[in-house]
Tab-separated table of C-alpha atoms in Angstrom:
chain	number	residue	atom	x	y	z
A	17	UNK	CA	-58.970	-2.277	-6.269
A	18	UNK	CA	-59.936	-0.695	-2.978
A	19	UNK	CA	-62.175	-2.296	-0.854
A	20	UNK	CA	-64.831	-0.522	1.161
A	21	UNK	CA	-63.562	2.091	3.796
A	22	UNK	CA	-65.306	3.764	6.981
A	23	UNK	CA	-63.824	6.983	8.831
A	24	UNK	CA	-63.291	7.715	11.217
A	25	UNK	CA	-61.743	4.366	12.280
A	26	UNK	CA	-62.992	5.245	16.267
A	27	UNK	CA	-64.808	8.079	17.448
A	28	UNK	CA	-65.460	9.172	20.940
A	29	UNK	CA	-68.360	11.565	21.623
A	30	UNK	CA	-70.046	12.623	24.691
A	31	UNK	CA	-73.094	11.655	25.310
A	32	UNK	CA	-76.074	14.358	23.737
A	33	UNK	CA	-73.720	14.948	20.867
A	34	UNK	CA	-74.404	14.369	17.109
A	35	UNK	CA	-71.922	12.259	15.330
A	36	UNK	CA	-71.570	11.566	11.336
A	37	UNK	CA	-69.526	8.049	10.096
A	38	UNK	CA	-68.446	7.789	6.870
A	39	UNK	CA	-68.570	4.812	4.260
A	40	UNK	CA	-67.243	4.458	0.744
A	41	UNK	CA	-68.742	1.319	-0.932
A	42	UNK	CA	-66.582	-0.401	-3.598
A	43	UNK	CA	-66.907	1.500	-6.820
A	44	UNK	CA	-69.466	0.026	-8.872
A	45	UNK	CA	-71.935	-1.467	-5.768
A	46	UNK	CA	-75.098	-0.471	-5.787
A	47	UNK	CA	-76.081	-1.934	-2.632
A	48	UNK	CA	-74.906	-0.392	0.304
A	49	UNK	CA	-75.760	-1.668	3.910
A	50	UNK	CA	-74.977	-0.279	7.253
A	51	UNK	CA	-75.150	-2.427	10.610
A	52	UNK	CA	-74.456	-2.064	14.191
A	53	UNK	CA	-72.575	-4.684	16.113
A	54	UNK	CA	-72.523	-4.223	19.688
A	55	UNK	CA	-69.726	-5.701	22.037
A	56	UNK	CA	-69.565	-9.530	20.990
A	57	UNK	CA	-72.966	-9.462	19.167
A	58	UNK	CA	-73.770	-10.352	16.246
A	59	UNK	CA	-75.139	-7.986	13.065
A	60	UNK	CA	-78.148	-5.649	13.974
A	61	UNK	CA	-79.349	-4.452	10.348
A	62	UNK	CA	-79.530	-0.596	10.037
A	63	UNK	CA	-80.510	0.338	6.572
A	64	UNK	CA	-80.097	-0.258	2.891
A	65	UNK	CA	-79.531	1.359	-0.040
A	66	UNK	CA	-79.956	0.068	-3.475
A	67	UNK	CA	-79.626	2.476	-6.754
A	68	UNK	CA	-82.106	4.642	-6.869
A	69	UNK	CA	-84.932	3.033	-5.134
A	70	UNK	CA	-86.323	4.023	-1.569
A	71	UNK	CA	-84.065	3.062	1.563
A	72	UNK	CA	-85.406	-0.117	3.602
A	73	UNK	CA	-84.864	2.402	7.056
A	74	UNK	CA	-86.526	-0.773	8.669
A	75	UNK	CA	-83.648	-1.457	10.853
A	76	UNK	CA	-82.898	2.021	12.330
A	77	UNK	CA	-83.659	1.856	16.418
A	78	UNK	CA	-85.253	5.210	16.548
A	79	UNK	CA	-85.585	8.955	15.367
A	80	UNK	CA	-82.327	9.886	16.266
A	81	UNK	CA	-80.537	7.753	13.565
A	82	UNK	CA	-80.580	8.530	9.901
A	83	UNK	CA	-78.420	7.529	6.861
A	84	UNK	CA	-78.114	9.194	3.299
A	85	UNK	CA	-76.519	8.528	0.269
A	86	UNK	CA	-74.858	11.095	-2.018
A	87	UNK	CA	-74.917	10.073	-5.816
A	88	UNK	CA	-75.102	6.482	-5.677
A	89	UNK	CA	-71.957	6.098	-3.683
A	90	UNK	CA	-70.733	8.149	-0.202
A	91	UNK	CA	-73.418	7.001	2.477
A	92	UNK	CA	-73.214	8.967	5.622
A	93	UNK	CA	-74.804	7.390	8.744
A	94	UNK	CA	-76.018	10.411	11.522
A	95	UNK	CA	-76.901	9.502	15.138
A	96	UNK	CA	-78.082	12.771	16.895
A	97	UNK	CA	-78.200	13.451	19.946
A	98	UNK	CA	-75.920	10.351	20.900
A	99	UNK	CA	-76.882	8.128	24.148
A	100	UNK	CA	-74.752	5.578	25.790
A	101	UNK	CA	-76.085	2.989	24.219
A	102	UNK	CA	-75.247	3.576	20.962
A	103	UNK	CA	-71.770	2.832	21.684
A	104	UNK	CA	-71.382	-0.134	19.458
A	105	UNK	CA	-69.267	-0.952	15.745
A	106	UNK	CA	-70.853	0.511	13.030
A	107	UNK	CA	-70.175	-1.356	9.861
A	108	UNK	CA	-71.033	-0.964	6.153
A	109	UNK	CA	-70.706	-2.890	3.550
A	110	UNK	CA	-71.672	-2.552	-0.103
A	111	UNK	CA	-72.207	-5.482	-2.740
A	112	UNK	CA	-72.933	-5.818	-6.572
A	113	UNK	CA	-76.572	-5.216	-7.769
A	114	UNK	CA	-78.425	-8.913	-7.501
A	115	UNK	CA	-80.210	-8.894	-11.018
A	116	UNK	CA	-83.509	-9.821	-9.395
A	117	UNK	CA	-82.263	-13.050	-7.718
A	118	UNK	CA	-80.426	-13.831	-4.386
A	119	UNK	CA	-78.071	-11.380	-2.555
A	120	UNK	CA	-74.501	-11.965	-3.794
A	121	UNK	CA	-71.985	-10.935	-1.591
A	122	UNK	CA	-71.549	-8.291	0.980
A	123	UNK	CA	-67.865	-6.459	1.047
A	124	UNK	CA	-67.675	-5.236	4.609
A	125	UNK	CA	-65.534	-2.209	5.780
A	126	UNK	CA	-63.204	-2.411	8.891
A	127	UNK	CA	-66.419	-0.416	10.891
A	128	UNK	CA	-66.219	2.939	13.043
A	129	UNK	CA	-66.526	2.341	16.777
A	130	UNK	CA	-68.319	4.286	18.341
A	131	UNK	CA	-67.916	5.107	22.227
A	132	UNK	CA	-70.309	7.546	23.917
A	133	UNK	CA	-69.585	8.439	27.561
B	5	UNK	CA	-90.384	-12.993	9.404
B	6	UNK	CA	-86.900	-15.570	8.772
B	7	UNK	CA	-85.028	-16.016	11.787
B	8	UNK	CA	-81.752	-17.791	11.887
B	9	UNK	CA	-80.609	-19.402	15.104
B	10	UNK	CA	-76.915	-20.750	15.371
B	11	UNK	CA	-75.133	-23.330	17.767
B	12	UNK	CA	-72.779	-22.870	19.480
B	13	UNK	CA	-72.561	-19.349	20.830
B	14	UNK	CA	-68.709	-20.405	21.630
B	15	UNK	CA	-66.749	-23.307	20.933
B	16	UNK	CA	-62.910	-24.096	21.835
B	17	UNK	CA	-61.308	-27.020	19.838
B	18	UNK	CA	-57.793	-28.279	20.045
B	19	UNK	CA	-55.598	-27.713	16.931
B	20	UNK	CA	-55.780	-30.197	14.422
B	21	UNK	CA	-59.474	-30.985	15.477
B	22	UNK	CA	-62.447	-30.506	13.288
B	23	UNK	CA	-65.043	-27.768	14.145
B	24	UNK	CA	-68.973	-27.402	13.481
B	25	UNK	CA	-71.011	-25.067	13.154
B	26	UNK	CA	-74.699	-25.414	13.112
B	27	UNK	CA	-77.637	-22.883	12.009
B	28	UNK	CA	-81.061	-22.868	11.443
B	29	UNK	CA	-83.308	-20.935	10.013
B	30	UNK	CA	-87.208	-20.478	9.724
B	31	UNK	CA	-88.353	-19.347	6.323
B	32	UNK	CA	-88.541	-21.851	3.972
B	33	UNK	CA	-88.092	-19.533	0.840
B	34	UNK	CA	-84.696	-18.876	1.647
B	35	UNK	CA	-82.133	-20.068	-0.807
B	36	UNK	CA	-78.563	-18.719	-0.174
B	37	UNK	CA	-76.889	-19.291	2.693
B	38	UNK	CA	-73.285	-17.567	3.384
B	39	UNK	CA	-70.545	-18.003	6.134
B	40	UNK	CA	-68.750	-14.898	7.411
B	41	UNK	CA	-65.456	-14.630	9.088
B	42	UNK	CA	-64.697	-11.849	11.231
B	43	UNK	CA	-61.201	-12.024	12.541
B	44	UNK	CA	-60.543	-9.228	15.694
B	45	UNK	CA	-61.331	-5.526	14.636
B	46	UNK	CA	-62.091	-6.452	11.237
B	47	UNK	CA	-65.384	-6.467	9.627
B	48	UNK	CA	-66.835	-10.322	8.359
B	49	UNK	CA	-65.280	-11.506	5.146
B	50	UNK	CA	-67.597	-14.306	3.051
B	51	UNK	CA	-65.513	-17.647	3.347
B	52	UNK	CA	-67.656	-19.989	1.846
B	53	UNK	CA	-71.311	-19.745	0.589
B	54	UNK	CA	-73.922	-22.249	-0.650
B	55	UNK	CA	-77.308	-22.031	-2.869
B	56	UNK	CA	-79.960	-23.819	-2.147
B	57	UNK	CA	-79.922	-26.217	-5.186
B	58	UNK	CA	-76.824	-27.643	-3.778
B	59	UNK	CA	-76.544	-30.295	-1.117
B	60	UNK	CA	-72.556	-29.847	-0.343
B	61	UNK	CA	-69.767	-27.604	-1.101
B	62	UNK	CA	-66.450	-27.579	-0.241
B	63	UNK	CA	-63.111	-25.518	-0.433
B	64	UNK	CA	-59.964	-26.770	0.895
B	65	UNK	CA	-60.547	-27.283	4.797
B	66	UNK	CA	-64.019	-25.741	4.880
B	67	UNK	CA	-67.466	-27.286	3.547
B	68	UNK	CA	-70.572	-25.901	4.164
B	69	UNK	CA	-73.784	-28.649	4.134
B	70	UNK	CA	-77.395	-27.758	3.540
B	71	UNK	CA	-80.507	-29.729	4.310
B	72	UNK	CA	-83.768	-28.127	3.257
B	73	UNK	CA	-86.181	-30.396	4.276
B	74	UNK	CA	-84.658	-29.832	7.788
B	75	UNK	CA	-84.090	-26.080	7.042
B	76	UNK	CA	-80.596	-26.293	8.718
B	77	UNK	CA	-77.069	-25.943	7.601
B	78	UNK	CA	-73.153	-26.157	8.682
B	79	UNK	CA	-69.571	-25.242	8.569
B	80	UNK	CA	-67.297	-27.744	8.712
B	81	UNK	CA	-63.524	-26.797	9.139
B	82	UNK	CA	-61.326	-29.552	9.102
B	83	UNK	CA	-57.797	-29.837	10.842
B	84	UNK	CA	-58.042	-26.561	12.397
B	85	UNK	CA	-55.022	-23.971	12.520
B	86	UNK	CA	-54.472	-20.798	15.274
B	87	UNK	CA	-55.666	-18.405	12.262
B	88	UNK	CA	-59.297	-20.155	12.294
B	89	UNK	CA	-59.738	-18.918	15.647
B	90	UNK	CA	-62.574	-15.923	15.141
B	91	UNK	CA	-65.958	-15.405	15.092
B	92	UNK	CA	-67.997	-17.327	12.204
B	93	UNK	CA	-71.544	-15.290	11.085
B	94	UNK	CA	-74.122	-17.916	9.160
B	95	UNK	CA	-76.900	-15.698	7.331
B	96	UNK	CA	-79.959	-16.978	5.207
B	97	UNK	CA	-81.903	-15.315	2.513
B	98	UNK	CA	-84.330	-15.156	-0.514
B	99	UNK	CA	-84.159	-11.610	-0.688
B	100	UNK	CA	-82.335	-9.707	2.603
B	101	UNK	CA	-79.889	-11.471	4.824
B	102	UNK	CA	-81.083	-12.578	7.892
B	103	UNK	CA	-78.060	-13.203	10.223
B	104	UNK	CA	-77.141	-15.913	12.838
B	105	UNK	CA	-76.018	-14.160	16.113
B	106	UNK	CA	-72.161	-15.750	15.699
B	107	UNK	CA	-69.783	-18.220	16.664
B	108	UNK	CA	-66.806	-17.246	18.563
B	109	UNK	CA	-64.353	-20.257	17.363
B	110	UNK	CA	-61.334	-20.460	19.600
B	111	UNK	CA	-58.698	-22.858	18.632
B	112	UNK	CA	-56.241	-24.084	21.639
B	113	UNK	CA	-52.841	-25.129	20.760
């Protein structure tokens, strides 16, 4: 089956712009994670989705970044108005429900980066 | 809140040598404890994991060792080979994943 994919693959915006990345978990996750890796860093956590429940947005750096989730699948993570920082690898990765007891694994996608100049 | 530290930030090994990789983390609570692989413009793949009711575990070249009383634990890769060479992730968790800031492992022929 097909793992989890991210578009676009690499995005350039200029700086001020608002930019949308893409993530398709693996069919049947219903834990979806998004992180920010920044050159030769490791994983900054973003946000995370699981079922139905509230999103832990404890991760996201400021305002300008949100993240939704259509039906239980499709997560789309927003930056507005874009600085130069931002530029970074934005990765998502989606894993089975945990029944209660300790995460199980996380299927990572290949990431979007993200350059803002 | 857990915080995972991990040692070395970069380490260089000659083929055929063993490499090891150390982390440690804070909350005592935790009780699974993955390794990620993430090979050049790829995102980390789980190589090995272990629970916290296990001491040891091992699969092929790679074992993974876990002392709680210490509240630290390591990869081991034995006989390295070119395709080790990447960066290594350790993470630690009773609930979320905390993650270790990485290990770039470069393996010289």
């Amino acid at each position: 089956g097909a793992g989890v994919s991210q578009s676009p693959s690499n995005k350039v915006t200029e700086k001020g712009k608002d930019v949308e990345l893409r993530c398709d978990p693996i069919s049947g996750h219903t834990a979806l994670y998004w992180y920010r890796q920044s050159l030769g860093q490791g994983l900054e956590f973003l946000i995370y989705f699981q079922g139905n429940s509230a999103p832990d947005k404890s991760g996201l750096p400021s305002d300008r970044f949100s993240a939704e989730r259509t039906g239980g699948s499709v997560s789309t993570l927003t930056i507005q108005r874009t600085q130069q920082e931002d530029s970074a690898v934005y990765l998502c990765a989606s894993r089975l429900p945990s029944a209660g007891g300790p995460p199980d694994t996380q299927y990572f996608g290949p990431g979007t980066r993200l350059t803002v100049l | 809140g857990e915080n995972v530290e991990q040692h070395p930030s970069t380490l260089s090994v000659q083929e055929g040598d063993s490499a090891v990789i150390k982390c440690t983390y804070s909350d005592s609570a935790s009780n699974y404890f993955p390794w990620y692989k993430q090979e050049l413009g790829k995102g980390p793949q789980l190589i090995i994991d272990i629970r916290s009711n296990v001491g040891e575990k091992k699969d092929q070249r790679i074992a993974v060792t876990l002392n709680k009383t210490a509240k630290h634990f390591s990869l081991h890769i034995t006989e390295t080979q070119p395709e080790d060479s990447a960066v290594y992730f350790c993470a630690a968790s009773n609930y979320q994943l905390i993650w270790g800031a990485g290990t770039k492992l470069i393996i010289k022929p």
